[in-house]
Coordinates of C-alpha atoms in Angstrom, one line a residue:
Chain A
M1 CA -11.9 -10.4 23.1
G2 CA -8.7 -12.2 24.1
D3 CA -7.0 -11.0 21.0
E4 CA -3.2 -10.6 21.3
V5 CA -2.1 -7.9 19.0
K6 CA 1.6 -6.9 18.6
L7 CA 2.9 -4.2 16.3
F8 CA 6.7 -4.2 15.4
G9 CA 7.4 -0.7 14.3
M10 CA 10.0 2.1 14.1
W11 CA 9.2 5.5 15.6
A12 CA 10.1 7.5 12.4
S13 CA 8.7 5.1 9.9
A14 CA 5.7 6.5 8.1
F15 CA 4.6 3.0 7.2
S16 CA 4.7 2.0 11.0
R17 CA 2.8 5.1 11.9
R18 CA -0.1 4.4 9.6
V19 CA -0.7 1.0 11.1
E20 CA -0.6 2.4 14.6
L21 CA -3.1 5.1 13.5
A22 CA -5.5 2.5 12.1
L23 CA -5.3 0.4 15.3
K24 CA -6.0 3.6 17.4
L25 CA -8.8 4.7 15.2
K26 CA -10.5 1.4 15.8
G27 CA -9.7 1.4 19.5
I28 CA -7.8 -1.9 19.3
Q29 CA -5.4 -2.7 22.3
Y30 CA -2.0 -3.6 21.1
E31 CA 1.5 -4.0 22.4
Y32 CA 4.0 -1.9 20.4
I33 CA 7.6 -3.2 19.9
E34 CA 10.1 -0.6 18.8
E35 CA 12.7 -2.1 16.4
D36 CA 16.3 -0.9 16.0
L37 CA 16.6 -1.3 12.3
S38 CA 20.4 -1.3 12.4
N39 CA 20.1 -4.3 14.7
K40 CA 16.9 -6.1 13.9
S41 CA 15.4 -8.4 16.5
D42 CA 15.2 -12.1 16.0
L43 CA 11.4 -11.9 16.5
L44 CA 11.1 -9.2 13.6
L45 CA 13.2 -11.5 11.3
K46 CA 11.0 -14.5 12.2
N47 CA 7.9 -12.6 11.6
N48 CA 8.8 -11.0 8.3
P49 CA 11.5 -13.3 6.9
V50 CA 10.8 -12.2 3.3
H51 CA 11.3 -8.5 3.6
K52 CA 12.8 -8.1 7.0
K53 CA 11.0 -4.7 7.4
V54 CA 8.7 -3.0 9.7
P55 CA 5.8 -2.7 10.2
V56 CA 4.6 -6.1 11.1
L57 CA 1.4 -6.9 12.8
V58 CA 1.1 -10.1 14.7
H59 CA -2.4 -11.1 15.7
N60 CA -3.0 -14.2 17.7
G61 CA 0.3 -15.5 16.4
N62 CA -0.3 -14.7 12.7
S63 CA 2.2 -12.3 11.3
I64 CA 1.3 -9.8 8.4
A65 CA 3.8 -7.5 6.7
E66 CA 3.4 -4.7 4.3
S67 CA 1.5 -1.6 5.8
L68 CA -1.2 -1.6 3.0
V69 CA -1.8 -5.2 3.4
I70 CA -2.0 -4.7 7.1
L71 CA -4.5 -1.8 6.9
E72 CA -6.9 -4.1 4.9
Y73 CA -6.5 -6.9 7.4
I74 CA -7.3 -4.6 10.2
D75 CA -10.3 -3.3 8.4
E76 CA -11.6 -6.9 7.7
T77 CA -10.8 -8.3 11.2
W78 CA -12.3 -5.4 13.2
K79 CA -15.3 -3.9 11.7
V80 CA -15.8 -0.9 13.9
N81 CA -14.9 2.5 12.3
P82 CA -14.4 1.3 8.8
I83 CA -11.3 2.6 7.2
L84 CA -12.2 1.6 3.6
P85 CA -15.5 2.7 2.0
Q86 CA -18.1 -0.1 1.5
D87 CA -18.9 0.5 -2.2
P88 CA -16.6 -1.6 -4.5
Y89 CA -15.7 1.2 -6.8
A90 CA -15.0 3.8 -4.0
R91 CA -12.8 0.9 -2.4
A92 CA -11.0 0.5 -5.7
M93 CA -10.4 4.2 -5.9
A94 CA -9.1 4.2 -2.3
R95 CA -6.6 1.5 -3.1
F96 CA -5.7 3.2 -6.3
W97 CA -4.7 6.5 -4.4
G98 CA -3.0 4.5 -1.6
R99 CA -0.8 2.8 -4.3
F100 CA -0.2 6.2 -6.0
I101 CA 1.2 7.6 -2.8
D102 CA 3.5 4.7 -2.1
E103 CA 4.6 4.0 -5.6
K104 CA 4.8 7.5 -7.1
V105 CA 4.6 10.3 -4.6
I106 CA 7.1 9.0 -2.0
G107 CA 9.8 8.3 -4.8
T108 CA 9.2 11.7 -6.5
L109 CA 9.6 13.5 -3.1
H110 CA 12.8 11.4 -2.4
R111 CA 14.3 12.5 -5.7
A112 CA 13.3 16.1 -5.4
I113 CA 15.2 16.3 -2.2
I114 CA 18.3 14.2 -3.1
F115 CA 19.0 15.4 -6.6
E116 CA 20.4 18.7 -7.6
G117 CA 20.1 21.1 -10.5
K118 CA 18.0 20.2 -13.4
E119 CA 17.1 16.7 -12.3
Q120 CA 15.9 18.4 -8.9
E121 CA 13.8 20.9 -10.9
E122 CA 12.1 18.2 -12.9
N123 CA 11.3 16.3 -9.8
I124 CA 10.0 19.3 -8.0
K125 CA 7.6 19.9 -11.0
E126 CA 6.6 16.3 -10.8
V127 CA 5.9 16.6 -7.1
H128 CA 3.6 19.6 -7.8
K129 CA 1.8 17.5 -10.5
E130 CA 1.3 14.5 -8.1
L131 CA 0.1 16.8 -5.3
K132 CA -2.2 18.5 -7.6
L133 CA -3.8 15.1 -8.3
L134 CA -4.2 14.4 -4.6
E135 CA -5.6 18.1 -4.1
N136 CA -8.3 17.3 -6.6
E137 CA -9.2 14.2 -4.8
V138 CA -9.7 16.0 -1.4
K139 CA -11.3 19.1 -2.9
G140 CA -14.9 19.7 -1.5
K141 CA -14.5 17.1 1.2
D142 CA -13.1 17.0 4.8
F143 CA -11.1 14.0 4.2
F144 CA -10.2 11.8 1.3
G145 CA -12.6 9.3 2.9
G146 CA -15.3 11.9 2.9
D147 CA -16.7 13.1 6.3
T148 CA -14.4 10.9 8.3
I149 CA -10.8 9.9 8.2
G150 CA -10.2 6.8 6.1
Y151 CA -7.7 4.7 4.2
V152 CA -6.3 7.3 1.8
D153 CA -6.1 9.8 4.7
I154 CA -4.1 7.2 6.7
V155 CA -1.8 6.4 3.9
A156 CA -1.3 10.1 2.9
Q157 CA -0.2 11.1 6.4
V158 CA 3.3 10.8 4.9
V159 CA 2.4 13.6 2.6
A160 CA 0.8 15.7 5.3
F161 CA 3.6 15.5 7.8
W162 CA 6.8 14.6 6.0
V163 CA 6.7 17.2 3.3
E164 CA 6.8 20.1 5.5
L165 CA 10.1 18.7 7.1
L166 CA 11.6 17.9 3.7
Q167 CA 10.7 21.5 2.6
E168 CA 12.6 22.8 5.6
I169 CA 15.6 20.6 5.2
G170 CA 15.9 21.2 1.4
G171 CA 14.9 24.9 1.4
L172 CA 12.3 23.9 -1.3
E173 CA 8.8 25.0 -2.1
L174 CA 6.8 21.7 -2.3
L175 CA 3.4 22.0 -0.6
T176 CA 2.7 25.6 -0.4
K177 CA -0.5 27.1 1.0
D178 CA -1.2 29.2 -2.1
K179 CA -0.8 26.4 -4.5
F180 CA -2.4 23.7 -2.5
S181 CA -5.2 25.3 -0.3
F182 CA -7.4 22.2 -0.2
L183 CA -4.4 19.9 0.9
Y184 CA -3.6 22.6 3.5
E185 CA -7.1 22.6 5.0
W186 CA -7.0 18.8 4.9
I187 CA -3.8 18.8 6.9
G188 CA -5.4 21.1 9.4
K189 CA -8.3 18.8 9.9
L190 CA -5.9 15.8 10.4
Q191 CA -4.3 17.7 13.1
N192 CA -7.6 18.0 15.0
I193 CA -7.8 14.3 15.4
E194 CA -6.3 13.1 18.6
A195 CA -5.2 9.7 17.3
V196 CA -3.4 11.3 14.5
N197 CA -1.4 13.5 16.9
E198 CA -0.6 10.6 19.2
C199 CA 1.0 8.8 16.1
R200 CA 3.2 11.7 15.0
P201 CA 6.9 11.5 15.9
P202 CA 8.2 14.4 18.0
R203 CA 9.0 17.2 15.4
E204 CA 12.5 18.1 16.3
K205 CA 13.6 14.6 16.7
H206 CA 11.9 13.7 13.4
L207 CA 13.5 16.6 11.6
E208 CA 17.0 15.5 12.6
Y209 CA 16.3 11.9 11.6
I210 CA 15.2 12.9 8.2
R211 CA 18.0 15.4 7.8
A212 CA 20.5 12.6 8.5
L213 CA 18.6 10.3 5.9
V214 CA 18.8 13.0 3.3
E215 CA 22.5 13.7 3.9
N216 CA 23.2 10.0 3.6
A217 CA 21.3 9.6 0.5
K218 CA 22.9 12.6 -1.1
S219 CA 26.5 11.4 -0.4
G220 CA 25.3 7.9 -1.7
S221 CA 24.0 9.3 -4.9
K222 CA 27.1 11.3 -5.8
Chain B
M1 CA -27.4 -7.9 -15.8
G2 CA -27.2 -5.0 -18.0
D3 CA -23.6 -4.5 -17.0
E4 CA -21.4 -2.7 -19.4
V5 CA -17.8 -4.0 -19.0
K6 CA -14.8 -3.0 -21.1
L7 CA -11.3 -3.9 -20.8
F8 CA -8.5 -1.9 -22.4
G9 CA -5.4 -4.2 -22.7
M10 CA -2.5 -5.2 -24.6
W11 CA -2.1 -8.8 -25.9
A12 CA 1.5 -9.4 -24.5
S13 CA 0.9 -7.6 -21.1
A14 CA 0.9 -10.0 -18.2
F15 CA -1.0 -7.4 -16.3
S16 CA -3.8 -7.3 -19.0
R17 CA -3.8 -11.1 -19.2
R18 CA -4.5 -11.5 -15.4
V19 CA -7.5 -9.1 -15.5
E20 CA -8.9 -10.9 -18.6
L21 CA -8.4 -14.4 -16.8
A22 CA -10.3 -13.1 -13.8
L23 CA -13.3 -11.9 -16.0
K24 CA -13.3 -15.3 -17.7
L25 CA -13.1 -17.3 -14.5
K26 CA -16.1 -15.5 -13.2
G27 CA -17.9 -15.8 -16.5
I28 CA -18.4 -12.0 -17.0
Q29 CA -19.1 -10.8 -20.5
Y30 CA -16.9 -8.0 -21.6
E31 CA -15.7 -6.1 -24.6
Y32 CA -11.9 -6.3 -25.1
I33 CA -10.1 -3.3 -26.6
E34 CA -6.6 -3.8 -27.7
E35 CA -4.4 -0.9 -27.3
D36 CA -1.4 0.1 -29.4
L37 CA 1.0 1.3 -26.5
S38 CA 3.0 3.3 -29.1
N39 CA 0.1 5.3 -30.0
K40 CA -2.4 5.2 -27.1
S41 CA -6.0 6.0 -27.8
D42 CA -7.7 9.0 -26.4
L43 CA -10.1 6.6 -24.6
L44 CA -7.3 5.0 -22.7
L45 CA -5.8 8.4 -21.7
K46 CA -9.2 9.5 -20.5
N47 CA -9.8 6.4 -18.5
N48 CA -6.3 6.3 -16.9
P49 CA -5.1 9.8 -17.0
V50 CA -2.7 9.2 -14.1
H51 CA -0.6 6.3 -15.3
K52 CA -1.8 6.2 -18.9
K53 CA -1.3 2.4 -18.9
V54 CA -3.1 -0.8 -19.6
P55 CA -5.0 -2.6 -18.1
V56 CA -8.1 -0.5 -17.5
L57 CA -11.5 -1.9 -16.7
V58 CA -14.4 0.3 -17.4
H59 CA -17.5 -0.9 -15.6
N60 CA -20.8 1.0 -16.3
G61 CA -18.8 4.0 -17.0
N62 CA -16.5 3.8 -14.0
S63 CA -12.8 3.3 -14.8
I64 CA -10.4 1.3 -12.7
A65 CA -6.6 1.0 -13.2
E66 CA -3.8 -1.1 -11.7
S67 CA -4.2 -4.8 -12.2
L68 CA -4.1 -5.8 -8.5
V69 CA -6.8 -3.1 -7.8
I70 CA -8.9 -4.3 -10.6
L71 CA -8.8 -7.9 -9.4
E72 CA -10.1 -6.9 -6.0
Y73 CA -12.7 -4.8 -7.6
I74 CA -13.9 -7.8 -9.8
D75 CA -14.0 -10.0 -6.8
E76 CA -16.1 -7.6 -4.8
T77 CA -18.5 -6.8 -7.6
W78 CA -19.1 -10.3 -8.9
K79 CA -19.2 -12.7 -6.1
V80 CA -19.5 -15.9 -8.2
N81 CA -16.2 -18.0 -8.1
P82 CA -14.3 -16.0 -5.5
I83 CA -10.7 -15.1 -6.4
L84 CA -9.6 -14.1 -2.9
P85 CA -10.2 -16.3 0.2
Q86 CA -12.7 -15.3 2.6
D87 CA -10.8 -15.5 5.8
P88 CA -8.9 -12.2 6.6
Y89 CA -5.6 -13.7 7.4
A90 CA -5.8 -15.8 4.1
R91 CA -6.8 -12.7 2.2
A92 CA -3.7 -10.8 3.7
M93 CA -1.3 -13.5 2.7
A94 CA -2.7 -13.7 -0.9
R95 CA -2.3 -9.8 -1.1
F96 CA 1.2 -10.2 0.3
W97 CA 2.2 -12.8 -2.3
G98 CA 0.7 -10.9 -5.1
R99 CA 2.6 -7.8 -4.2
F100 CA 5.8 -9.8 -3.7
I101 CA 5.4 -11.1 -7.3
D102 CA 4.8 -7.6 -8.7
E103 CA 7.4 -5.6 -6.6
K104 CA 10.2 -8.2 -6.2
V105 CA 10.1 -11.1 -8.7
I106 CA 9.3 -9.2 -11.8
G107 CA 12.2 -6.8 -11.2
T108 CA 14.6 -9.5 -10.3
L109 CA 13.7 -11.4 -13.4
H110 CA 14.2 -8.4 -15.6
R111 CA 17.7 -7.8 -14.1
A112 CA 18.6 -11.4 -14.4
I113 CA 18.0 -11.2 -18.2
I114 CA 19.3 -7.7 -18.8
F115 CA 22.5 -7.7 -16.8
E116 CA 25.7 -9.5 -17.6
G117 CA 28.6 -11.1 -15.6
K118 CA 28.5 -10.9 -11.8
E119 CA 25.4 -8.6 -11.7
Q120 CA 23.6 -11.2 -13.7
E121 CA 24.8 -14.0 -11.5
E122 CA 23.7 -12.3 -8.4
N123 CA 20.2 -11.7 -9.9
I124 CA 19.9 -15.2 -11.0
K125 CA 20.6 -16.3 -7.4
E126 CA 18.0 -14.0 -6.2
V127 CA 15.4 -15.2 -8.7
H128 CA 16.1 -18.8 -7.3
K129 CA 15.6 -17.5 -3.8
E130 CA 12.3 -15.8 -4.7
L131 CA 11.0 -18.8 -6.7
K132 CA 11.9 -21.0 -3.7
L133 CA 9.6 -18.8 -1.5
L134 CA 6.8 -19.2 -4.1
E135 CA 7.5 -23.0 -4.4
N136 CA 7.0 -23.2 -0.6
E137 CA 3.7 -21.6 -0.8
V138 CA 2.3 -23.9 -3.4
K139 CA 3.8 -27.1 -2.0
G140 CA 1.2 -29.7 -0.9
K141 CA -1.6 -27.7 -2.7
D142 CA -3.0 -27.8 -6.2
F143 CA -2.9 -24.1 -6.5
F144 CA -1.8 -21.1 -4.4
G145 CA -5.4 -20.5 -3.7
G146 CA -5.9 -24.2 -2.5
D147 CA -8.1 -26.6 -4.5
T148 CA -9.0 -24.1 -7.1
I149 CA -7.2 -21.2 -8.9
G150 CA -7.2 -18.0 -7.0
Y151 CA -5.8 -14.6 -6.6
V152 CA -2.1 -15.5 -6.3
D153 CA -2.4 -18.0 -9.2
I154 CA -3.9 -15.4 -11.4
V155 CA -1.1 -12.8 -10.5
A156 CA 1.6 -15.5 -10.7
Q157 CA 0.9 -16.4 -14.3
V158 CA 3.7 -14.1 -15.2
V159 CA 5.9 -16.5 -13.3
A160 CA 4.4 -19.5 -14.9
F161 CA 4.6 -18.5 -18.4
W162 CA 7.1 -15.6 -18.9
V163 CA 9.9 -17.4 -17.2
E164 CA 10.1 -20.2 -19.7
L165 CA 10.3 -17.7 -22.5
L166 CA 13.0 -15.6 -20.7
Q167 CA 15.1 -18.8 -20.1
E168 CA 15.0 -19.6 -23.9
I169 CA 15.9 -16.0 -24.8
G170 CA 18.7 -15.6 -22.2
G171 CA 20.0 -19.2 -22.2
L172 CA 19.5 -19.2 -18.5
E173 CA 18.4 -21.6 -16.0
L174 CA 15.8 -20.0 -13.9
L175 CA 12.9 -22.2 -13.2
T176 CA 14.1 -25.8 -13.7
K177 CA 12.2 -28.9 -13.0
D178 CA 14.7 -30.5 -10.7
K179 CA 14.9 -27.3 -8.4
F180 CA 11.2 -26.4 -8.5
S181 CA 9.3 -29.5 -8.9
F182 CA 6.1 -28.0 -7.1
L183 CA 6.1 -24.9 -9.3
Y184 CA 6.4 -27.2 -12.2
E185 CA 3.4 -29.4 -11.1
W186 CA 1.5 -26.1 -10.5
I187 CA 2.2 -24.7 -14.0
G188 CA 0.9 -28.1 -15.4
K189 CA -2.3 -27.7 -13.5
L190 CA -2.8 -24.2 -14.7
Q191 CA -2.4 -25.4 -18.3
N192 CA -5.3 -27.7 -17.7
I193 CA -7.7 -24.7 -17.2
E194 CA -9.4 -23.6 -20.4
A195 CA -9.7 -20.0 -19.3
V196 CA -6.0 -19.9 -18.6
N197 CA -5.1 -21.2 -22.0
E198 CA -7.6 -18.7 -23.6
C199 CA -5.7 -15.8 -22.0
R200 CA -2.1 -16.9 -23.1
P201 CA -0.6 -15.0 -25.9
P202 CA 0.5 -17.2 -28.8
R203 CA 3.9 -18.5 -27.9
E204 CA 6.0 -17.7 -31.0
K205 CA 4.6 -14.2 -31.3
H206 CA 5.2 -13.7 -27.6
L207 CA 8.7 -15.0 -27.8
E208 CA 9.5 -12.6 -30.5
Y209 CA 8.0 -9.7 -28.5
I210 CA 9.9 -10.4 -25.3
R211 CA 13.1 -11.0 -27.3
A212 CA 12.7 -7.5 -28.7
L213 CA 12.0 -6.0 -25.2
V214 CA 15.0 -7.7 -23.9
E215 CA 17.3 -6.4 -26.7
N216 CA 16.0 -2.9 -26.3
A217 CA 16.4 -3.0 -22.5
K218 CA 20.0 -4.4 -22.9
S219 CA 21.0 -1.7 -25.3
G220 CA 19.5 0.9 -23.1
S221 CA 21.3 -0.5 -20.0
K222 CA 24.8 -0.2 -21.6

């Protein structure tokens, strides 16, 4: 009650989207402030002077950066609809897979799209290996979190919704239905959740945005 | 009571040392298993099949990898002598600075040592900037955690004890007393803690180990 919650984000940022989803799943009222990353606001720089990046959550004047740190903060501050499991080992596993997505999968996907020839092939193989590890985690469950959407699901949205666009842009086979049927089912279940859909960028605009990113990165890597 | 706790580590790994320190600070009995990273044991590969790295904590048969994830697990499983603060915002800040050390400072230090000429100069400047941010966090307090050693202190041991060795090896000025008096005071306070000293590798052996690492990395980067 009386909480002032502001989120500095960017519409196409998967990291911003995951924070917004967590806030929505918990039913927290917040003010969303869209940042132009080519011309960052003084408020963003003041609230995240170290990394100067979105997302930043500002709660009653306290600013928190880094999406995984923000997710934990949200879960500890507003107890309704827990994001992380309660058991310490299950919590550790959730954190492990969250880090795996951010530190491994996102980088491998990036290289699979940007590189060409043999390097690209190697990275596509690595994407498949990493997706298989995720597939094994969600197999036999509705969500990574069990019966309901949780921390790893929120973090893994980037896998659920970016990969399909990357496939289209690069003409690649990354997350195919025959190889990853359980991940496919999981993506279908995510799409049945209203808050998830509310947080997804409009597809065509998102596709063009990522296409431009990929082209920039490709010309930079040559 | 009746807990079986095993830690797979490597003597010179700062990530292993931080887990060992957390266990000691909480007075948890554990079996330490030293890994030869050039010839990893089947047990390590079984317990950390994804990253195949130390440290790995195995608690009653459950294995947990990634040092920051392990620290949270230890703190949630054994409540005595808390590592993280209790307040959600203070917890978020501790996690933020822990990530900052692992994702920023360690990489910048590495480049400051490995690179030469202008690139080296730039990275030394960046090290100074990053250390200044840490200095500001510990200023006016005994430890990052306040009156007692906590999460950020445990993570930042790598700054406290590696930087001095890197300076000696590279002939660089990184963490000097006149520029970073508060960090210097903090290092002194760490050295008064018995558990901290028990977890530090023997200096000369450690120096030779890091020297070899640096030489390898330098020849690899040419």
